[in-house]
PDB file of C-alpha atoms in Angstrom:
ATOM      1  CA  PRO H   1     282.359 180.130 -22.218  1.00 86.00           C
ATOM      2  CA  TRP H   2     285.565 180.547 -20.248  1.00 83.00           C
ATOM      3  CA  ALA H   3     287.854 183.492 -20.723  1.00 75.00           C
ATOM      4  CA  GLY H   4     289.361 183.553 -24.208  1.00 73.00           C
ATOM      5  CA  TYR H   5     286.503 181.581 -25.769  1.00 83.00           C
ATOM      6  CA  VAL H   6     283.050 182.224 -27.210  1.00 84.00           C
ATOM      7  CA  PHE H   7     280.138 179.873 -27.626  1.00 88.00           C
ATOM      8  CA  GLU H   8     279.719 178.786 -31.243  1.00 87.00           C
ATOM      9  CA  LYS H   9     276.747 176.385 -31.463  1.00 91.00           C
ATOM     10  CA  TRP H  10     275.092 173.192 -30.246  1.00 95.00           C
ATOM     11  CA  THR H  11     275.688 170.016 -32.228  1.00 95.00           C
ATOM     12  CA  GLY H  12     274.542 166.430 -31.966  1.00 94.00           C
ATOM     13  CA  GLU H  13     270.896 165.461 -31.441  1.00 91.00           C
ATOM     14  CA  THR H  14     269.544 168.991 -31.711  1.00 91.00           C
ATOM     15  CA  GLY H  15     266.067 168.120 -33.027  1.00 88.00           C
ATOM     16  CA  GLY H  16     263.495 170.545 -31.683  1.00 88.00           C
ATOM     17  CA  ILE H  17     266.056 173.280 -31.020  1.00 91.00           C
ATOM     18  CA  ALA H  18     264.955 176.329 -33.003  1.00 90.00           C
ATOM     19  CA  ASP H  19     268.367 178.039 -33.219  1.00 90.00           C
ATOM     20  CA  PRO H  20     271.433 175.961 -32.272  1.00 91.00           C
ATOM     21  CA  THR H  21     273.613 179.102 -32.334  1.00 89.00           C
ATOM     22  CA  GLN H  22     271.888 180.497 -29.212  1.00 90.00           C
ATOM     23  CA  ASN H  23     273.798 179.741 -26.029  1.00 90.00           C
ATOM     24  CA  GLN H  24     270.577 179.053 -24.101  1.00 94.00           C
ATOM     25  CA  VAL H  25     267.975 176.813 -25.742  1.00 93.00           C
ATOM     26  CA  THR H  26     264.908 174.789 -24.748  1.00 91.00           C
ATOM     27  CA  PHE H  27     263.721 171.443 -26.103  1.00 87.00           C
ATOM     28  CA  ILE H  28     261.296 168.689 -25.061  1.00 86.00           C
ATOM     29  CA  MET H  29     262.443 165.202 -24.120  1.00 84.00           C
ATOM     30  CA  GLY H  30     260.432 162.106 -25.077  1.00 76.00           C
ATOM     31  CA  ASP H  31     258.300 160.079 -22.647  1.00 72.00           C
ATOM     32  CA  ASN H  32     260.501 157.005 -23.050  1.00 72.00           C
ATOM     33  CA  PRO H  33     263.348 156.978 -20.485  1.00 68.00           C
ATOM     34  CA  ASP H  34     265.561 155.429 -23.162  1.00 71.00           C
ATOM     35  CA  ASP H  35     265.184 158.502 -25.389  1.00 76.00           C
ATOM     36  CA  ASN H  36     268.512 159.927 -24.307  1.00 86.00           C
ATOM     37  CA  ARG H  37     270.171 162.771 -26.173  1.00 86.00           C
ATOM     38  CA  ALA H  38     273.792 163.566 -26.780  1.00 91.00           C
ATOM     39  CA  ILE H  39     274.307 167.309 -27.267  1.00 94.00           C
ATOM     40  CA  THR H  40     277.620 169.111 -27.478  1.00 96.00           C
ATOM     41  CA  ALA H  41     278.309 172.771 -26.740  1.00 95.00           C
ATOM     42  CA  ASN H  42     280.962 173.949 -29.156  1.00 92.00           C
ATOM     43  CA  PHE H  43     283.317 176.753 -28.155  1.00 90.00           C
ATOM     44  CA  THR H  44     285.928 178.490 -30.221  1.00 83.00           C
ATOM     45  CA  SER H  45     288.687 180.955 -29.588  1.00 80.00           C
ATOM     46  CA  SER H  46     287.442 184.507 -29.153  1.00 79.00           C
ATOM     47  CA  ASP H  47     290.292 185.623 -31.415  1.00 82.00           C
ATOM     48  CA  LEU H  48     288.759 183.784 -34.390  1.00 83.00           C
ATOM     49  CA  HIS H  49     287.030 185.966 -37.001  1.00 89.00           C
ATOM     50  CA  TYR H  50     285.144 185.206 -40.185  1.00 92.00           C
ATOM     51  CA  THR H  51     284.826 187.178 -43.408  1.00 95.00           C
ATOM     52  CA  VAL H  52     281.847 187.921 -45.636  1.00 96.00           C
ATOM     53  CA  THR H  53     282.322 188.066 -49.420  1.00 96.00           C
ATOM     54  CA  PRO H  54     279.286 189.474 -51.258  1.00 96.00           C
ATOM     55  CA  SER H  55     279.160 189.710 -55.062  1.00 96.00           C
ATOM     56  CA  PRO H  56     276.657 191.568 -57.294  1.00 97.00           C
ATOM     57  CA  ASP H  57     275.807 190.049 -60.676  1.00 96.00           C
ATOM     58  CA  PRO H  58     276.137 191.860 -63.023  1.00 95.00           C
ATOM     59  CA  ALA H  59     278.754 194.091 -61.435  1.00 93.00           C
ATOM     60  CA  GLY H  60     276.974 197.244 -62.607  1.00 93.00           C
ATOM     61  CA  GLY H  61     273.545 196.004 -61.589  1.00 96.00           C
ATOM     62  CA  GLY H  62     273.766 196.985 -57.943  1.00 97.00           C
ATOM     63  CA  SER H  63     275.630 196.620 -54.667  1.00 97.00           C
ATOM     64  CA  VAL H  64     275.402 194.693 -51.388  1.00 97.00           C
ATOM     65  CA  GLN H  65     275.367 196.519 -48.060  1.00 97.00           C
ATOM     66  CA  LEU H  66     276.455 194.874 -44.787  1.00 97.00           C
ATOM     67  CA  LYS H  67     275.287 196.090 -41.383  1.00 96.00           C
ATOM     68  CA  PRO H  68     277.336 196.363 -39.288  1.00 95.00           C
ATOM     69  CA  SER H  69     280.103 197.061 -41.767  1.00 95.00           C
ATOM     70  CA  GLN H  70     282.761 194.385 -42.006  1.00 94.00           C
ATOM     71  CA  PRO H  71     285.779 195.157 -39.767  1.00 91.00           C
ATOM     72  CA  ALA H  72     289.268 194.914 -41.221  1.00 88.00           C
ATOM     73  CA  GLY H  73     289.889 191.578 -39.518  1.00 87.00           C
ATOM     74  CA  GLY H  74     286.432 190.125 -40.157  1.00 91.00           C
ATOM     75  CA  TYR H  75     283.488 189.510 -37.836  1.00 92.00           C
ATOM     76  CA  PRO H  76     283.684 187.698 -34.495  1.00 88.00           C
ATOM     77  CA  VAL H  77     282.126 184.253 -34.194  1.00 85.00           C
ATOM     78  CA  ASN H  78     278.289 184.189 -34.237  1.00 83.00           C
ATOM     79  CA  GLN H  79     278.036 187.806 -35.276  1.00 89.00           C
ATOM     80  CA  SER H  80     274.660 188.411 -36.939  1.00 93.00           C
ATOM     81  CA  VAL H  81     274.971 190.530 -40.070  1.00 96.00           C
ATOM     82  CA  SER H  82     272.129 192.209 -41.976  1.00 97.00           C
ATOM     83  CA  VAL H  83     272.562 191.963 -45.756  1.00 98.00           C
ATOM     84  CA  ARG H  84     270.782 194.253 -48.207  1.00 97.00           C
ATOM     85  CA  ALA H  85     270.871 194.250 -52.013  1.00 98.00           C
ATOM     86  CA  VAL H  86     270.566 197.735 -53.558  1.00 98.00           C
ATOM     87  CA  ALA H  87     269.782 197.877 -57.292  1.00 97.00           C
ATOM     88  CA  GLN H  88     271.183 200.534 -59.604  1.00 96.00           C
ATOM     89  CA  THR H  89     268.907 202.543 -61.913  1.00 95.00           C
ATOM     90  CA  GLY H  90     267.547 200.281 -64.632  1.00 95.00           C
ATOM     91  CA  TYR H  91     267.898 197.097 -62.570  1.00 96.00           C
ATOM     92  CA  VAL H  92     265.779 195.196 -60.026  1.00 96.00           C
ATOM     93  CA  PHE H  93     266.960 192.761 -57.354  1.00 96.00           C
ATOM     94  CA  SER H  94     266.114 189.181 -58.356  1.00 94.00           C
ATOM     95  CA  HIS H  95     267.465 186.607 -55.862  1.00 95.00           C
ATOM     96  CA  TRP H  96     270.381 185.346 -53.737  1.00 97.00           C
ATOM     97  CA  THR H  97     272.579 182.309 -54.247  1.00 97.00           C
ATOM     98  CA  GLY H  98     275.411 180.854 -52.155  1.00 97.00           C
ATOM     99  CA  ASP H  99     275.391 181.051 -48.365  1.00 96.00           C
ATOM    100  CA  ILE H 100     272.234 183.178 -48.673  1.00 96.00           C
ATOM    101  CA  ALA H 101     269.486 181.838 -50.916  1.00 94.00           C
ATOM    102  CA  GLY H 102     266.005 182.920 -51.848  1.00 94.00           C
ATOM    103  CA  LEU H 103     264.211 186.188 -52.550  1.00 94.00           C
ATOM    104  CA  LYS H 104     264.155 187.871 -49.133  1.00 95.00           C
ATOM    105  CA  ASN H 105     265.729 191.307 -49.173  1.00 96.00           C
ATOM    106  CA  PRO H 106     267.076 192.451 -46.808  1.00 96.00           C
ATOM    107  CA  SER H 107     268.242 189.164 -45.344  1.00 96.00           C
ATOM    108  CA  SER H 108     270.581 188.186 -42.501  1.00 95.00           C
ATOM    109  CA  ILE H 109     273.369 185.728 -41.843  1.00 94.00           C
ATOM    110  CA  VAL H 110     275.160 184.365 -38.733  1.00 91.00           C
ATOM    111  CA  LEU H 111     278.937 184.071 -38.938  1.00 90.00           C
ATOM    112  CA  ASN H 112     280.007 180.584 -37.847  1.00 85.00           C
ATOM    113  CA  GLU H 113     282.358 180.300 -40.827  1.00 90.00           C
ATOM    114  CA  ASP H 114     283.469 182.385 -43.793  1.00 95.00           C
ATOM    115  CA  LYS H 115     280.464 183.266 -45.936  1.00 96.00           C
ATOM    116  CA  SER H 116     280.114 184.153 -49.619  1.00 97.00           C
ATOM    117  CA  PHE H 117     276.987 184.824 -51.648  1.00 97.00           C
ATOM    118  CA  THR H 118     275.791 186.540 -54.827  1.00 98.00           C
ATOM    119  CA  ALA H 119     273.003 189.062 -55.341  1.00 97.00           C
ATOM    120  CA  TYR H 120     271.519 188.837 -58.829  1.00 96.00           C
ATOM    121  CA  PHE H 121     270.010 191.895 -60.510  1.00 97.00           C
ATOM    122  CA  ASN H 122     267.805 191.844 -63.618  1.00 96.00           C
ATOM    123  CA  PRO H 123     267.629 194.630 -66.218  1.00 96.00           C
ATOM    124  CA  THR H 124     264.261 196.339 -66.715  1.00 94.00           C
ATOM    125  CA  VAL H 125     262.369 197.507 -69.789  1.00 94.00           C
ATOM    126  CA  SER H 126     260.701 200.928 -69.549  1.00 94.00           C
ATOM    127  CA  VAL H 127     258.212 201.856 -72.285  1.00 95.00           C
ATOM    128  CA  HIS H 128     256.452 205.173 -72.899  1.00 95.00           C
ATOM    129  CA  PRO H 129     253.943 206.521 -75.452  1.00 96.00           C
ATOM    130  CA  SER H 130     254.530 209.997 -76.882  1.00 96.00           C
ATOM    131  CA  PRO H 131     252.256 211.862 -76.681  1.00 95.00           C
ATOM    132  CA  THR H 132     250.643 210.033 -73.779  1.00 94.00           C
ATOM    133  CA  GLU H 133     247.156 210.448 -75.252  1.00 94.00           C
ATOM    134  CA  GLY H 134     248.324 209.032 -78.579  1.00 94.00           C
ATOM    135  CA  GLY H 135     248.198 205.394 -77.550  1.00 95.00           C
ATOM    136  CA  SER H 136     249.651 202.694 -75.317  1.00 95.00           C
ATOM    137  CA  VAL H 137     252.612 200.331 -75.310  1.00 95.00           C
ATOM    138  CA  LEU H 138     252.132 196.716 -74.253  1.00 93.00           C
ATOM    139  CA  LEU H 139     254.818 194.293 -73.083  1.00 91.00           C
ATOM    140  CA  GLN H 140     254.272 190.651 -73.966  1.00 85.00           C
ATOM    141  CA  THR H 141     255.148 189.630 -70.392  1.00 84.00           C
ATOM    142  CA  GLU H 142     255.380 192.326 -67.728  1.00 81.00           C
ATOM    143  CA  SER H 143     257.735 191.609 -64.828  1.00 83.00           C
ATOM    144  CA  SER H 144     258.200 193.482 -61.559  1.00 81.00           C
ATOM    145  CA  THR H 145     261.551 191.714 -61.027  1.00 84.00           C
ATOM    146  CA  GLY H 146     263.063 192.621 -64.394  1.00 91.00           C
ATOM    147  CA  TYR H 147     264.138 190.147 -67.062  1.00 93.00           C
ATOM    148  CA  PRO H 148     267.029 187.666 -66.899  1.00 91.00           C
ATOM    149  CA  ALA H 149     269.750 188.690 -69.354  1.00 88.00           C
ATOM    150  CA  GLY H 150     269.024 187.330 -72.825  1.00 91.00           C
ATOM    151  CA  THR H 151     265.228 187.281 -72.435  1.00 93.00           C
ATOM    152  CA  GLN H 152     263.308 188.143 -75.609  1.00 94.00           C
ATOM    153  CA  VAL H 153     260.320 190.433 -75.103  1.00 95.00           C
ATOM    154  CA  THR H 154     257.693 191.436 -77.647  1.00 95.00           C
ATOM    155  CA  ILE H 155     256.479 195.053 -77.530  1.00 96.00           C
ATOM    156  CA  THR H 156     253.339 196.266 -79.289  1.00 96.00           C
ATOM    157  CA  ALA H 157     252.126 199.821 -79.902  1.00 96.00           C
ATOM    158  CA  ARG H 158     248.385 200.523 -79.981  1.00 96.00           C
ATOM    159  CA  ALA H 159     247.189 203.884 -81.267  1.00 95.00           C
ATOM    160  CA  GLU H 160     244.148 205.642 -79.839  1.00 94.00           C
ATOM    161  CA  LYS H 161     241.340 206.922 -82.061  1.00 92.00           C
ATOM    162  CA  GLY H 162     242.511 209.892 -84.079  1.00 90.00           C
ATOM    163  CA  TYR H 163     246.192 208.880 -83.873  1.00 94.00           C
ATOM    164  CA  ARG H 164     248.507 206.608 -85.803  1.00 94.00           C
ATOM    165  CA  PHE H 165     251.718 204.865 -84.764  1.00 96.00           C
ATOM    166  CA  VAL H 166     254.822 206.408 -86.370  1.00 96.00           C
ATOM    167  CA  SER H 167     258.011 204.751 -85.083  1.00 96.00           C
ATOM    168  CA  TRP H 168     260.073 203.493 -82.128  1.00 97.00           C
ATOM    169  CA  GLU H 169     262.764 205.613 -80.487  1.00 96.00           C
ATOM    170  CA  GLY H 170     265.349 205.094 -77.746  1.00 96.00           C
ATOM    171  CA  ASP H 171     266.628 201.532 -77.397  1.00 95.00           C
ATOM    172  CA  ALA H 172     264.479 200.323 -80.313  1.00 95.00           C
ATOM    173  CA  SER H 173     263.907 201.485 -83.861  1.00 94.00           C
ATOM    174  CA  GLY H 174     261.729 200.860 -86.878  1.00 94.00           C
ATOM    175  CA  SER H 175     258.126 201.473 -87.804  1.00 94.00           C
ATOM    176  CA  ASP H 176     256.650 197.991 -87.294  1.00 95.00           C
ATOM    177  CA  ARG H 177     253.825 198.187 -84.782  1.00 95.00           C
ATOM    178  CA  SER H 178     255.049 195.009 -83.004  1.00 95.00           C
ATOM    179  CA  ILE H 179     258.746 194.295 -82.395  1.00 96.00           C
ATOM    180  CA  THR H 180     260.827 191.792 -80.383  1.00 95.00           C
ATOM    181  CA  ILE H 181     263.901 192.905 -78.425  1.00 95.00           C
ATOM    182  CA  THR H 182     266.587 191.018 -76.496  1.00 95.00           C
ATOM    183  CA  VAL H 183     266.985 192.322 -72.947  1.00 94.00           C
ATOM    184  CA  ASP H 184     270.754 192.307 -72.413  1.00 92.00           C
ATOM    185  CA  ALA H 185     270.785 195.623 -70.500  1.00 94.00           C
ATOM    186  CA  PRO H 186     268.229 198.157 -69.215  1.00 95.00           C
ATOM    187  CA  LYS H 187     266.012 199.388 -72.065  1.00 95.00           C
ATOM    188  CA  THR H 188     264.083 202.653 -72.406  1.00 96.00           C
ATOM    189  CA  ILE H 189     261.776 202.671 -75.407  1.00 96.00           C
ATOM    190  CA  THR H 190     259.371 205.333 -76.705  1.00 97.00           C
ATOM    191  CA  ALA H 191     256.504 204.747 -79.119  1.00 97.00           C
ATOM    192  CA  ARG H 192     255.836 207.844 -81.225  1.00 97.00           C
ATOM    193  CA  PHE H 193     252.255 208.595 -82.271  1.00 96.00           C
ATOM    194  CA  ALA H 194     250.952 211.344 -84.561  1.00 95.00           C
ATOM    195  CA  GLU H 195     247.502 212.804 -85.048  1.00 91.00           C
ATOM    196  CA  GLN H 196     245.688 211.637 -88.156  1.00 86.00           C
ATOM    197  CA  SER H 197     244.448 214.274 -90.593  1.00 75.00           C
ATOM    198  CA  PRO H 198     240.647 214.599 -90.412  1.00 65.00           C
ATOM    199  CA  SER H 199     238.753 212.876 -93.212  1.00 58.00           C
ATOM    200  CA  ARG H 200     238.245 215.139 -96.287  1.00 64.00           C
ATOM    201  CA  TRP H 201     235.724 213.015 -98.209  1.00 64.00           C
ATOM    202  CA  TRP H 202     232.938 215.545 -97.704  1.00 65.00           C
ATOM    203  CA  LEU H 203     235.138 218.326 -99.120  1.00 69.00           C
ATOM    204  CA  TRP H 204     235.954 216.321-102.221  1.00 71.00           C
ATOM    205  CA  ALA H 205     232.276 215.480-102.659  1.00 76.00           C
ATOM    206  CA  LEU H 206     231.358 219.156-102.405  1.00 77.00           C
ATOM    207  CA  LEU H 207     234.023 220.138-104.912  1.00 77.00           C
ATOM    208  CA  GLY H 208     232.753 217.449-107.270  1.00 80.00           C
ATOM    209  CA  LEU H 209     229.203 218.796-107.063  1.00 81.00           C
ATOM    210  CA  VAL H 210     230.389 222.353-107.633  1.00 80.00           C
ATOM    211  CA  GLY H 211     232.388 221.210-110.645  1.00 80.00           C
ATOM    212  CA  LEU H 212     229.464 219.279-112.090  1.00 80.00           C
ATOM    213  CA  PHE H 213     227.151 222.262-111.568  1.00 80.00           C
ATOM    214  CA  GLY H 214     229.681 224.490-113.313  1.00 79.00           C
ATOM    215  CA  VAL H 215     229.894 222.157-116.310  1.00 79.00           C
ATOM    216  CA  LEU H 216     226.112 222.088-116.609  1.00 82.00           C
ATOM    217  CA  ILE H 217     225.918 225.890-116.543  1.00 84.00           C
ATOM    218  CA  PHE H 218     228.626 226.120-119.179  1.00 77.00           C
ATOM    219  CA  LEU H 219     226.820 223.681-121.470  1.00 78.00           C
ATOM    220  CA  ARG H 220     223.574 225.582-120.975  1.00 76.00           C
ATOM    221  CA  LEU H 221     225.214 228.863-121.944  1.00 79.00           C
ATOM    222  CA  VAL H 222     226.753 227.294-125.038  1.00 75.00           C
ATOM    223  CA  TYR H 223     223.395 225.872-126.024  1.00 74.00           C
ATOM    224  CA  LEU H 224     221.638 229.218-125.616  1.00 76.00           C
ATOM    225  CA  ARG H 225     224.260 231.036-127.628  1.00 74.00           C
ATOM    226  CA  MET H 226     224.109 228.560-130.438  1.00 77.00           C
ATOM    227  CA  ASN H 227     220.343 229.007-130.576  1.00 74.00           C
ATOM    228  CA  ARG H 228     220.671 232.793-130.813  1.00 71.00           C
ATOM    229  CA  GLU H 229     223.259 232.641-133.590  1.00 64.00           C
ATOM    230  CA  ALA H 230     221.461 230.025-135.720  1.00 60.00           C
ATOM    231  CA  PRO H 231     219.371 231.542-138.707  1.00 60.00           C
ATOM    232  CA  ASN H 232     215.675 231.253-138.546  1.00 58.00           C
ATOM    233  CA  GLU H 233     214.511 228.615-141.001  1.00 56.00           C
ATOM    234  CA  PRO H 234     210.994 228.369-142.368  1.00 56.00           C
ATOM    235  CA  TRP H 235     208.794 225.555-141.434  1.00 48.00           C
TER     236      TRP H 235
END
């Protein structure tokens, strides 16, 4: 570029050029002498700057960091900018849309025009058993990238031997062992378990035997007393 200008990009028949924004590139011509190419080097004023407009969705789900930070007047032409999505507590980065697309995070972008893009964050569901040895909590579909807003998720509590499920606490309630919630925000849910009382059947059986034995002794005593008090009758 001459003074006052910067190279922007190559245009035209750029097939085989890996990155047309690089000022020096290499490509292979065909064997046929008629396989001519028309390639244009595009220059723009060095005073031209472009802006980056990132948006998190939802607004409270996270933020987008730019490196280097965006100057007051925007970035110069062909500036490469690193873009990173940072999730807030209770959210997980999901994907990009707009002038950045896909799942890669962090990502990067080259400024050859104004750029705008959106970072989407999904709310998470965190489940816990209490006490931890009391049982487990199962999500119908576990997801490391959170759940899109409005997703319905079924949660089931399973008690360990010697425990019973009591109720849900936190962002869920009720005593049904299996419930379905709508994930419209981050959820923290606790399944409460309680120890079961040990079986008392043997105690009741013992008490029954003792009672029966006592009744038999009582009847025996009554019988003996009646025999002592009865007059002796001749044969």
